[in-house]
Short mmCIF file of C-alpha atoms and ligand atoms in Angstrom, two decimals:
data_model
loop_
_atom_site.label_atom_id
_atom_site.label_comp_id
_atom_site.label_asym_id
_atom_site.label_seq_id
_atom_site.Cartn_x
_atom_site.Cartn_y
_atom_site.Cartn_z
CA UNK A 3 1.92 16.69 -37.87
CA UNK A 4 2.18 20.56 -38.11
CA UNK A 5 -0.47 22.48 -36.18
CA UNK A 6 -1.68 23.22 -39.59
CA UNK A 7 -2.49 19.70 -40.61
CA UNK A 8 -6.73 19.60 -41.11
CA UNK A 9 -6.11 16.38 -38.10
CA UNK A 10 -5.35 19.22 -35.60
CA UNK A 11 -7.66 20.55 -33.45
CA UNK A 12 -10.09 19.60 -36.03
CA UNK A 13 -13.50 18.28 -34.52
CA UNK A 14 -15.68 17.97 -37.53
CA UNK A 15 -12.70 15.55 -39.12
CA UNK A 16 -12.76 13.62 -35.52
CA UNK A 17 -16.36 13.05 -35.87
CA UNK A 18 -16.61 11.88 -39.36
CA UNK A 19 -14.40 9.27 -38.37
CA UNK A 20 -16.27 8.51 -35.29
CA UNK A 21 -19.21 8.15 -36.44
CA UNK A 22 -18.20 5.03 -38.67
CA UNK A 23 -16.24 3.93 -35.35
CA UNK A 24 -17.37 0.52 -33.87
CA UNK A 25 -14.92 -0.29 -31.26
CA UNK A 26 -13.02 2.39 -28.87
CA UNK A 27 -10.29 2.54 -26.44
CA UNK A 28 -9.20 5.12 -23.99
CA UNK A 29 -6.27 5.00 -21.89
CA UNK A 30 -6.59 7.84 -19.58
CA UNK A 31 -3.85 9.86 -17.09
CA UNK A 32 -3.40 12.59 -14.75
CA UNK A 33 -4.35 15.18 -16.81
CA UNK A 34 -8.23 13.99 -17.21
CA UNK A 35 -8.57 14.92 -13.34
CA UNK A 36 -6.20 18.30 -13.28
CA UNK A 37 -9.39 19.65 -14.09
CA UNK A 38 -11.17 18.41 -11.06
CA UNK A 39 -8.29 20.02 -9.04
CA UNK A 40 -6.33 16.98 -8.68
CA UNK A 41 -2.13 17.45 -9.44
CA UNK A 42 -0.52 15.37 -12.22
CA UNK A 43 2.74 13.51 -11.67
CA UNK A 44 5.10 15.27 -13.77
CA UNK A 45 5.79 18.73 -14.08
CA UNK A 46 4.18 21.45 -12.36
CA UNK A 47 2.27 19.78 -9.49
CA UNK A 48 4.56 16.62 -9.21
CA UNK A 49 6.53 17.67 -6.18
CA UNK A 50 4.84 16.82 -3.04
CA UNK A 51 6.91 18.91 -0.24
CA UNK A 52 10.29 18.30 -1.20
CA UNK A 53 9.71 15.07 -2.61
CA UNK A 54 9.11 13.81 -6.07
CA UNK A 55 5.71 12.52 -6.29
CA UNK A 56 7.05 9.38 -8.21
CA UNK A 57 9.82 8.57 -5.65
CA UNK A 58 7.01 8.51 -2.77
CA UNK A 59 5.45 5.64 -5.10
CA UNK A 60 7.90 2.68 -4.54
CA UNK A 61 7.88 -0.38 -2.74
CA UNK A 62 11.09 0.49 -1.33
CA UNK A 63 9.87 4.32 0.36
CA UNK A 64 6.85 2.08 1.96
CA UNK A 65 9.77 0.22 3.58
CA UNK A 66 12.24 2.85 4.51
CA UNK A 67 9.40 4.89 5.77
CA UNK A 68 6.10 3.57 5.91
CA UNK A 69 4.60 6.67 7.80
CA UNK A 70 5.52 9.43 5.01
CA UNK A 71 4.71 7.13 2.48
CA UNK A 72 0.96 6.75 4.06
CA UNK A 73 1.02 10.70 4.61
CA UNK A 74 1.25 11.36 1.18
CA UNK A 75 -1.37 8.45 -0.30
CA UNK A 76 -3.44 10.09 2.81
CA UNK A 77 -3.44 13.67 1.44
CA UNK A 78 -4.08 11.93 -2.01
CA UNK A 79 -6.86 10.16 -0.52
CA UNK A 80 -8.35 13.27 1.00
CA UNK A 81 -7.70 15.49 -2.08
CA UNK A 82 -9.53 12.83 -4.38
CA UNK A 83 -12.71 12.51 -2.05
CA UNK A 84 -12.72 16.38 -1.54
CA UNK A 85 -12.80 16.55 -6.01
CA UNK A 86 -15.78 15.87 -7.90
CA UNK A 87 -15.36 13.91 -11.17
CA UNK A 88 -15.19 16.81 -14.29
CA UNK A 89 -17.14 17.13 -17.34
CA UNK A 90 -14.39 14.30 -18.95
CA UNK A 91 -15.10 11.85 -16.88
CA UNK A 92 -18.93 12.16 -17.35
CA UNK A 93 -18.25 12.17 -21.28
CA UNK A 94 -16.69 8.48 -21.14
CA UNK A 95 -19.12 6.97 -18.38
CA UNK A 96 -21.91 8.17 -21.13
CA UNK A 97 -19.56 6.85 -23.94
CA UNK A 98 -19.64 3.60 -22.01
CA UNK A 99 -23.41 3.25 -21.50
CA UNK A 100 -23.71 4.07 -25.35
CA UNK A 101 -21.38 1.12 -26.19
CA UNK A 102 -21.76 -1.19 -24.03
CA UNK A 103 -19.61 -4.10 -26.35
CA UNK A 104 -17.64 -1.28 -27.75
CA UNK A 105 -15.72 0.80 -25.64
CA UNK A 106 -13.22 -0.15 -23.16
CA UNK A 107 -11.69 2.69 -21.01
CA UNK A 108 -8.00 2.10 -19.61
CA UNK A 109 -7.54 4.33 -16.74
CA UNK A 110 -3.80 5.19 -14.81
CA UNK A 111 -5.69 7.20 -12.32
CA UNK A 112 -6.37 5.71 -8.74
CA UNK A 113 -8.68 8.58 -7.89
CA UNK A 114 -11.87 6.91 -7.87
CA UNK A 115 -13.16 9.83 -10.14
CA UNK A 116 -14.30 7.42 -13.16
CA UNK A 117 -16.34 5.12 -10.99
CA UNK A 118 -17.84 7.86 -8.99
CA UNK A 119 -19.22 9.40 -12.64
CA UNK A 120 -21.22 6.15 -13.14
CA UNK A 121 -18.39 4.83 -15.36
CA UNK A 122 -19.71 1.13 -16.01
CA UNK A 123 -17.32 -1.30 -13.92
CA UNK A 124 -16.97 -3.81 -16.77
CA UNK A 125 -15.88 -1.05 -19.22
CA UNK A 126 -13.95 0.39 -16.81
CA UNK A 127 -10.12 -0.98 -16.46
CA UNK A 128 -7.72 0.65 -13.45
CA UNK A 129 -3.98 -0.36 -14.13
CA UNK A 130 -2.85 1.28 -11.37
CA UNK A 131 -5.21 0.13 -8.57
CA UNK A 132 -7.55 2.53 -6.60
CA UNK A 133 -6.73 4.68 -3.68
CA UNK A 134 -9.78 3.33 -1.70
CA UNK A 135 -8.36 -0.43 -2.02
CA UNK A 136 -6.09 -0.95 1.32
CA UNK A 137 -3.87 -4.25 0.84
CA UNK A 138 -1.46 -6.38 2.74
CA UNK A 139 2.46 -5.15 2.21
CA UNK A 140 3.27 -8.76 2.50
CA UNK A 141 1.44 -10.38 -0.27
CA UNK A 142 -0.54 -12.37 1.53
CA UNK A 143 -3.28 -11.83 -0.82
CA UNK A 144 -5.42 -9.57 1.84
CA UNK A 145 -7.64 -6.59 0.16
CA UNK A 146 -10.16 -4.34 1.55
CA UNK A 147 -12.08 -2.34 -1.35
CA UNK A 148 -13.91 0.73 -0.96
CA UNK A 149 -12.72 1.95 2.15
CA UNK A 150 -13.46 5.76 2.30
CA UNK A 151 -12.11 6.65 5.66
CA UNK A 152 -11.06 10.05 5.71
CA UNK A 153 -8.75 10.10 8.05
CA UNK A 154 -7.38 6.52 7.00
CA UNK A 155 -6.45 5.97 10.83
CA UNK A 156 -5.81 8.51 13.35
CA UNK A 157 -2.11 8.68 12.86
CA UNK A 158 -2.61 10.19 9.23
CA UNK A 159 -4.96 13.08 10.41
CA UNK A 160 -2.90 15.61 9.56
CA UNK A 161 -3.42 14.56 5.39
CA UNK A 162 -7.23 15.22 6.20
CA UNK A 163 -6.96 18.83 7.13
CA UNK A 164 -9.03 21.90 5.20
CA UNK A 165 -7.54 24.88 4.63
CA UNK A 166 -9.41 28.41 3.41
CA UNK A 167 -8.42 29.36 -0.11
CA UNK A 168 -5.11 30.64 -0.58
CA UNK A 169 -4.09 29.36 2.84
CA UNK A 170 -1.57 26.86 2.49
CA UNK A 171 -1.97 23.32 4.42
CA UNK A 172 0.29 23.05 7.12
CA UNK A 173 1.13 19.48 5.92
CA UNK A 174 2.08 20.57 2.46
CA UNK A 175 4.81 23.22 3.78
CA UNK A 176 8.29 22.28 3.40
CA UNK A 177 9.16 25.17 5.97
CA UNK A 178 7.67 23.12 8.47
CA UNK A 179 9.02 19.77 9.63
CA UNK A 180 6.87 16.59 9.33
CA UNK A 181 5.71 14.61 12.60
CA UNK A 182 7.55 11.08 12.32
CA UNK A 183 4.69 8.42 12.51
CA UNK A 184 6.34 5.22 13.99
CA UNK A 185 5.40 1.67 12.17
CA UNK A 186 3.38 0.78 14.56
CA UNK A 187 0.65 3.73 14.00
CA UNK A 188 0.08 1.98 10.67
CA UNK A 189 -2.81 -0.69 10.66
CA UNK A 190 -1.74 -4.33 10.65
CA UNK A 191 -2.95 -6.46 8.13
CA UNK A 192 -5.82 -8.35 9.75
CA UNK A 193 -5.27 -11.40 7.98
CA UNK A 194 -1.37 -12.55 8.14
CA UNK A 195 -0.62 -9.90 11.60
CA UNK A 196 2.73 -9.82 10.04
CA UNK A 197 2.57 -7.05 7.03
CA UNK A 198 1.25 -3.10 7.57
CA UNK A 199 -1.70 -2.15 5.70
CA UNK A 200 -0.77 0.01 2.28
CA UNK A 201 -2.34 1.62 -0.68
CA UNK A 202 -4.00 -0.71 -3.17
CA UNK A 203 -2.24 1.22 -5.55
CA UNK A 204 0.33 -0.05 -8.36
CA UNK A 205 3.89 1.00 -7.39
CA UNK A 206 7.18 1.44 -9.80
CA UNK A 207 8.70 -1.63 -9.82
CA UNK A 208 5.74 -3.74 -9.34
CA UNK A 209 3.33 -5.50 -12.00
CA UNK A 210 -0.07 -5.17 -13.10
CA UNK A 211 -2.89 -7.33 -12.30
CA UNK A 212 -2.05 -9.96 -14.95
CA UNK A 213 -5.66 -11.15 -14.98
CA UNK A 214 -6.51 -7.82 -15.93
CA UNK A 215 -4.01 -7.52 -18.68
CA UNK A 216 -4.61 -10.29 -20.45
CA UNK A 217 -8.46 -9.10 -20.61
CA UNK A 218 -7.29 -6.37 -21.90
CA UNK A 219 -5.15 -7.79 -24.25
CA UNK A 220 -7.90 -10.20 -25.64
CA UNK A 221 -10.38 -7.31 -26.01
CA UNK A 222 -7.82 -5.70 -27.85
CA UNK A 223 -7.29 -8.45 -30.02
CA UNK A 224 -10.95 -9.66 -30.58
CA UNK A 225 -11.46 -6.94 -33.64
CA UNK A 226 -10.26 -4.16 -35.13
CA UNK A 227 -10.11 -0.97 -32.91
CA UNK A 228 -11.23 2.17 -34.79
CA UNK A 229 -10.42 4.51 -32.12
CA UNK A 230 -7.69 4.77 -29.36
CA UNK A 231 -8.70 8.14 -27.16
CA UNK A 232 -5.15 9.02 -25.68
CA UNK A 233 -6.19 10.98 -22.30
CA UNK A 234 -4.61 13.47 -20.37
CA UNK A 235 -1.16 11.24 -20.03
CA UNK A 236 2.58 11.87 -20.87
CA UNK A 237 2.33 7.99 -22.28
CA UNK A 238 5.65 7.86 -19.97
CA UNK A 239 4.76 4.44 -17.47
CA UNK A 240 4.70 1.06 -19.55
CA UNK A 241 2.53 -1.36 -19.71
CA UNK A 242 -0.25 2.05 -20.28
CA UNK A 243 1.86 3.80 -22.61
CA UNK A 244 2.02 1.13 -25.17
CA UNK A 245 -1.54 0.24 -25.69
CA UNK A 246 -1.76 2.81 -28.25
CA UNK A 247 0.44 1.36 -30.65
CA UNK A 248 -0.74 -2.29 -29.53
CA UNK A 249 -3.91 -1.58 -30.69
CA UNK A 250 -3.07 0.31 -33.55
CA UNK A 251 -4.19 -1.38 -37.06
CA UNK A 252 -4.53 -0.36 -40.79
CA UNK A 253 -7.41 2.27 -40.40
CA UNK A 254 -7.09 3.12 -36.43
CA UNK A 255 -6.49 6.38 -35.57
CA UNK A 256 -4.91 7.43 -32.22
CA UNK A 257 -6.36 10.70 -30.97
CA UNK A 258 -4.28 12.66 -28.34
CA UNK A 259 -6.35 14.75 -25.82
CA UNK A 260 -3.85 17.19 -24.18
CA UNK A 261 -3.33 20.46 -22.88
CA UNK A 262 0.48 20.22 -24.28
CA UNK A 263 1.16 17.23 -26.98
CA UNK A 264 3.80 18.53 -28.33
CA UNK A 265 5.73 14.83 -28.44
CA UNK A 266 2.41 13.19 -29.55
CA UNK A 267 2.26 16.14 -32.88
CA UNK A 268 5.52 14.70 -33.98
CA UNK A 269 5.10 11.11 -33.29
CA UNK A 270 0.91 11.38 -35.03
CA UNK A 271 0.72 9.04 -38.38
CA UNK A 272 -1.88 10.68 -41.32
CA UNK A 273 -5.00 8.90 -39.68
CA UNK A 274 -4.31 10.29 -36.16
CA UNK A 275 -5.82 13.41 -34.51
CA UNK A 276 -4.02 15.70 -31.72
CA UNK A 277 -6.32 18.00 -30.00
CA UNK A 278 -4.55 20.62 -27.77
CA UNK A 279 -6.62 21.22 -24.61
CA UNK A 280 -8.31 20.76 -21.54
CA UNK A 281 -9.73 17.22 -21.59
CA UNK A 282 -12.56 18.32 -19.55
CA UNK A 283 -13.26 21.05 -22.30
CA UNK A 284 -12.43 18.64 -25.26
CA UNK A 285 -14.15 15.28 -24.22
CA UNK A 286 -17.66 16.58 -24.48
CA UNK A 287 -17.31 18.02 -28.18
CA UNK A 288 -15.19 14.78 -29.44
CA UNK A 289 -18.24 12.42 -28.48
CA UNK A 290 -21.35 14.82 -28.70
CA UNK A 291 -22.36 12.62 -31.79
CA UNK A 292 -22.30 9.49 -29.67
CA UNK A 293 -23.61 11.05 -26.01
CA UNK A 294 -25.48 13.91 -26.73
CA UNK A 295 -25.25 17.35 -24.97
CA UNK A 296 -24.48 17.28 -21.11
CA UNK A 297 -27.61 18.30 -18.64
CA UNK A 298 -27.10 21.79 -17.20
CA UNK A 299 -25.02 19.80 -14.19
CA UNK A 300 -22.54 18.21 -16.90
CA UNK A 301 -23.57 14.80 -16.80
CA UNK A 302 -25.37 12.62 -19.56
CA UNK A 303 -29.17 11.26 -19.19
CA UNK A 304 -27.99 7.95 -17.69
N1 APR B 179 -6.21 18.16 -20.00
C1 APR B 179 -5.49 17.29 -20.76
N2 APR B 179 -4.21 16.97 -20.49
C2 APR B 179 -3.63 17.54 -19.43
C3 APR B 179 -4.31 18.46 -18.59
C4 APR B 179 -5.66 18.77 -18.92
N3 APR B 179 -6.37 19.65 -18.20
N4 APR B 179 -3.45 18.86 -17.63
C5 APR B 179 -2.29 18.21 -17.83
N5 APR B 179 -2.40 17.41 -18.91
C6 APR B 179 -1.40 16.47 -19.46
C7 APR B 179 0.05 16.89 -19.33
O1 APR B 179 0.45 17.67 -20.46
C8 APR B 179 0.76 15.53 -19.30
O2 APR B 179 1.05 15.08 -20.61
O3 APR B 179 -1.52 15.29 -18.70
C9 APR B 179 -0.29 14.60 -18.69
C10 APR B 179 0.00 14.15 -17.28
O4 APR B 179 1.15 13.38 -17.27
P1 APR B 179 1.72 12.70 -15.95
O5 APR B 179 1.76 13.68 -14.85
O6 APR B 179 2.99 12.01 -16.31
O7 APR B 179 0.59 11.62 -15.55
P2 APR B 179 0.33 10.16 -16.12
O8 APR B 179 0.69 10.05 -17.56
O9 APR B 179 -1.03 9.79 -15.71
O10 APR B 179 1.37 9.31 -15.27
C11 APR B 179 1.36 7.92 -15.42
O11 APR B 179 2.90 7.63 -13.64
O12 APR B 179 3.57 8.38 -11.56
C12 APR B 179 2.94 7.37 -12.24
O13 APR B 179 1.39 5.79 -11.48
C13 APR B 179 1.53 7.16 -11.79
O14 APR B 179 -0.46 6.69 -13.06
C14 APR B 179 0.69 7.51 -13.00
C15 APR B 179 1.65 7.23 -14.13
#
């Protein structure tokens, strides 16, 4: 789809189809809370010191070294409570309340941002787990949710520090070297003794909640989806990145929200819609027929 198709960047089009729209899905990434301050994965923003954010986010790192693993969910943790959920997430939490049997809302992000915008829990669907969910490494089944403590434990203070503007965290600078934290600073799983306590979070190599996934997949399945919102993702990390086309039918259209889709302009059928922006911008004006105008404080009359 050429820039100059009427699909692109064209809201009026977006909302004549919406408007006849029963059922939605979103699948949301890291680019929904960039504008809440929080860094995506790839790109600008996905090195974390010298490390790639993604090769901090493996079973095998929490092994090798549990400590700098914990130091970077820890800064993640901190960053993410620090953030306030944006204008985006507001838009879908209203979406939600509007349709409550018809809109489901996949989300990669473990920020906590959607639920802390009043994002309905049973319309709300986190792949990747939540940073405030602390579980056994061991499997033993053991989960905490909702823990908010900021430090996590005493050994990761260091990932709750606040710097002035401009100022850069001491933490964060590669120039200066990082403070080991031995194994046995990390909390113990309180059920089984034997595993350390780790990130509810989904890692590469490990699966989804299958429960979840096949809830997913039924909703999917139950009728036709008009509308698959596309969210501030590079639609790189499988199972997320093919629920698009897994819930594409005849007349669904699969509308990309991005501040660069130039893959997504290419790969775009004649029903689809690529809108190049800020989701935080965009979200609002997609679904102003559905949720209204935001109050003055960018949130919807709940
Ligand atoms: N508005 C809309 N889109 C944006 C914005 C913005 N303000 N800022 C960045 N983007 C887009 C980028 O162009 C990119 O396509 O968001 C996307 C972010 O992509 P990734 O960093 O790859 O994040 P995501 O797709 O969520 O990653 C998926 O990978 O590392 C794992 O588990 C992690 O959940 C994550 C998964």
């Amino acid at each position: 789809m050429a820039p100059n198709n009427p699909r692109y960047n064209s809201i009026p089009a977006f909302h004549e189809k919406l408007l006849k729209s029963k059922r939605i899905l979103a699948i949301c990434g890291a680019g929904l809370s960039a504008a809440s301050g929080l860094p995506t994965f790839r790109g600008a923003g996905g090195l974390w010191r010298n490390h790639e954010a993604t090769s901090l986010a493996t079973p095998a790192a929490f092994e090798d070294n549990p400590g700098l693993v914990w130091l970077f969910y820890a800064y993640r943790r901190h960053m993410a409570l620090t953030a306030q959920p944006n204008a985006g997430h507001h838009a879908l939490a209203a979406l939600a309340r509007k349709l409550p049997g018809g809109f489901l809302c996949l989300s990669q992000n473990v920020d906590g941002l959607h639920p802390r915008a009043g994002h309905p829990a049973e319309q709300l669907r986190l792949l990747h787990g939540s940073l405030f969910d602390i579980k056994c490494n061991e499997y033993c089944g053991w989960i905490q949710r909702d823990n908010f403590d900021d430090p996590f434990c005493p050994a990761l203070a260091a990932a709750s520090v606040d710097v002035n503007p401009g100022e850069t965290l001491p933490l964060l600078d590669p120039g200066q070297p990082l403070a080991e934290i031995p194994r046995k600073e990390i909390p113990k799983c309180p059920n089984c003794t034997a595993g350390l306590q780790r990130p509810g979070v989904v890692w590469f190599y490990e699966s989804l909640d299958e429960e979840m996934m096949s809830g997913v997949d039924r909703w999917i399945k139950d009728e036709p989806v008009d509308v698959v919102l596309v969210i501030g993702t590079s639609s790189q990390v499988y199972p997320a990145a093919g629920y698009a086309e897994k819930a594409r039918g005849k007349n669904t259209s699969v509308v990309t929200v991005n501040l660069e889709p130039e893959g997504e302009v290419k790969l775009a059928r004649k029903q689809d819609f690529v809108f190049a922006g800020d989701a935080a911008v965009l979200l609002p004006q997609l679904l102003e027929p559905i949720i209204g105008k935001p109050r003055r404080d960018g949130t919807y009359t709940p």
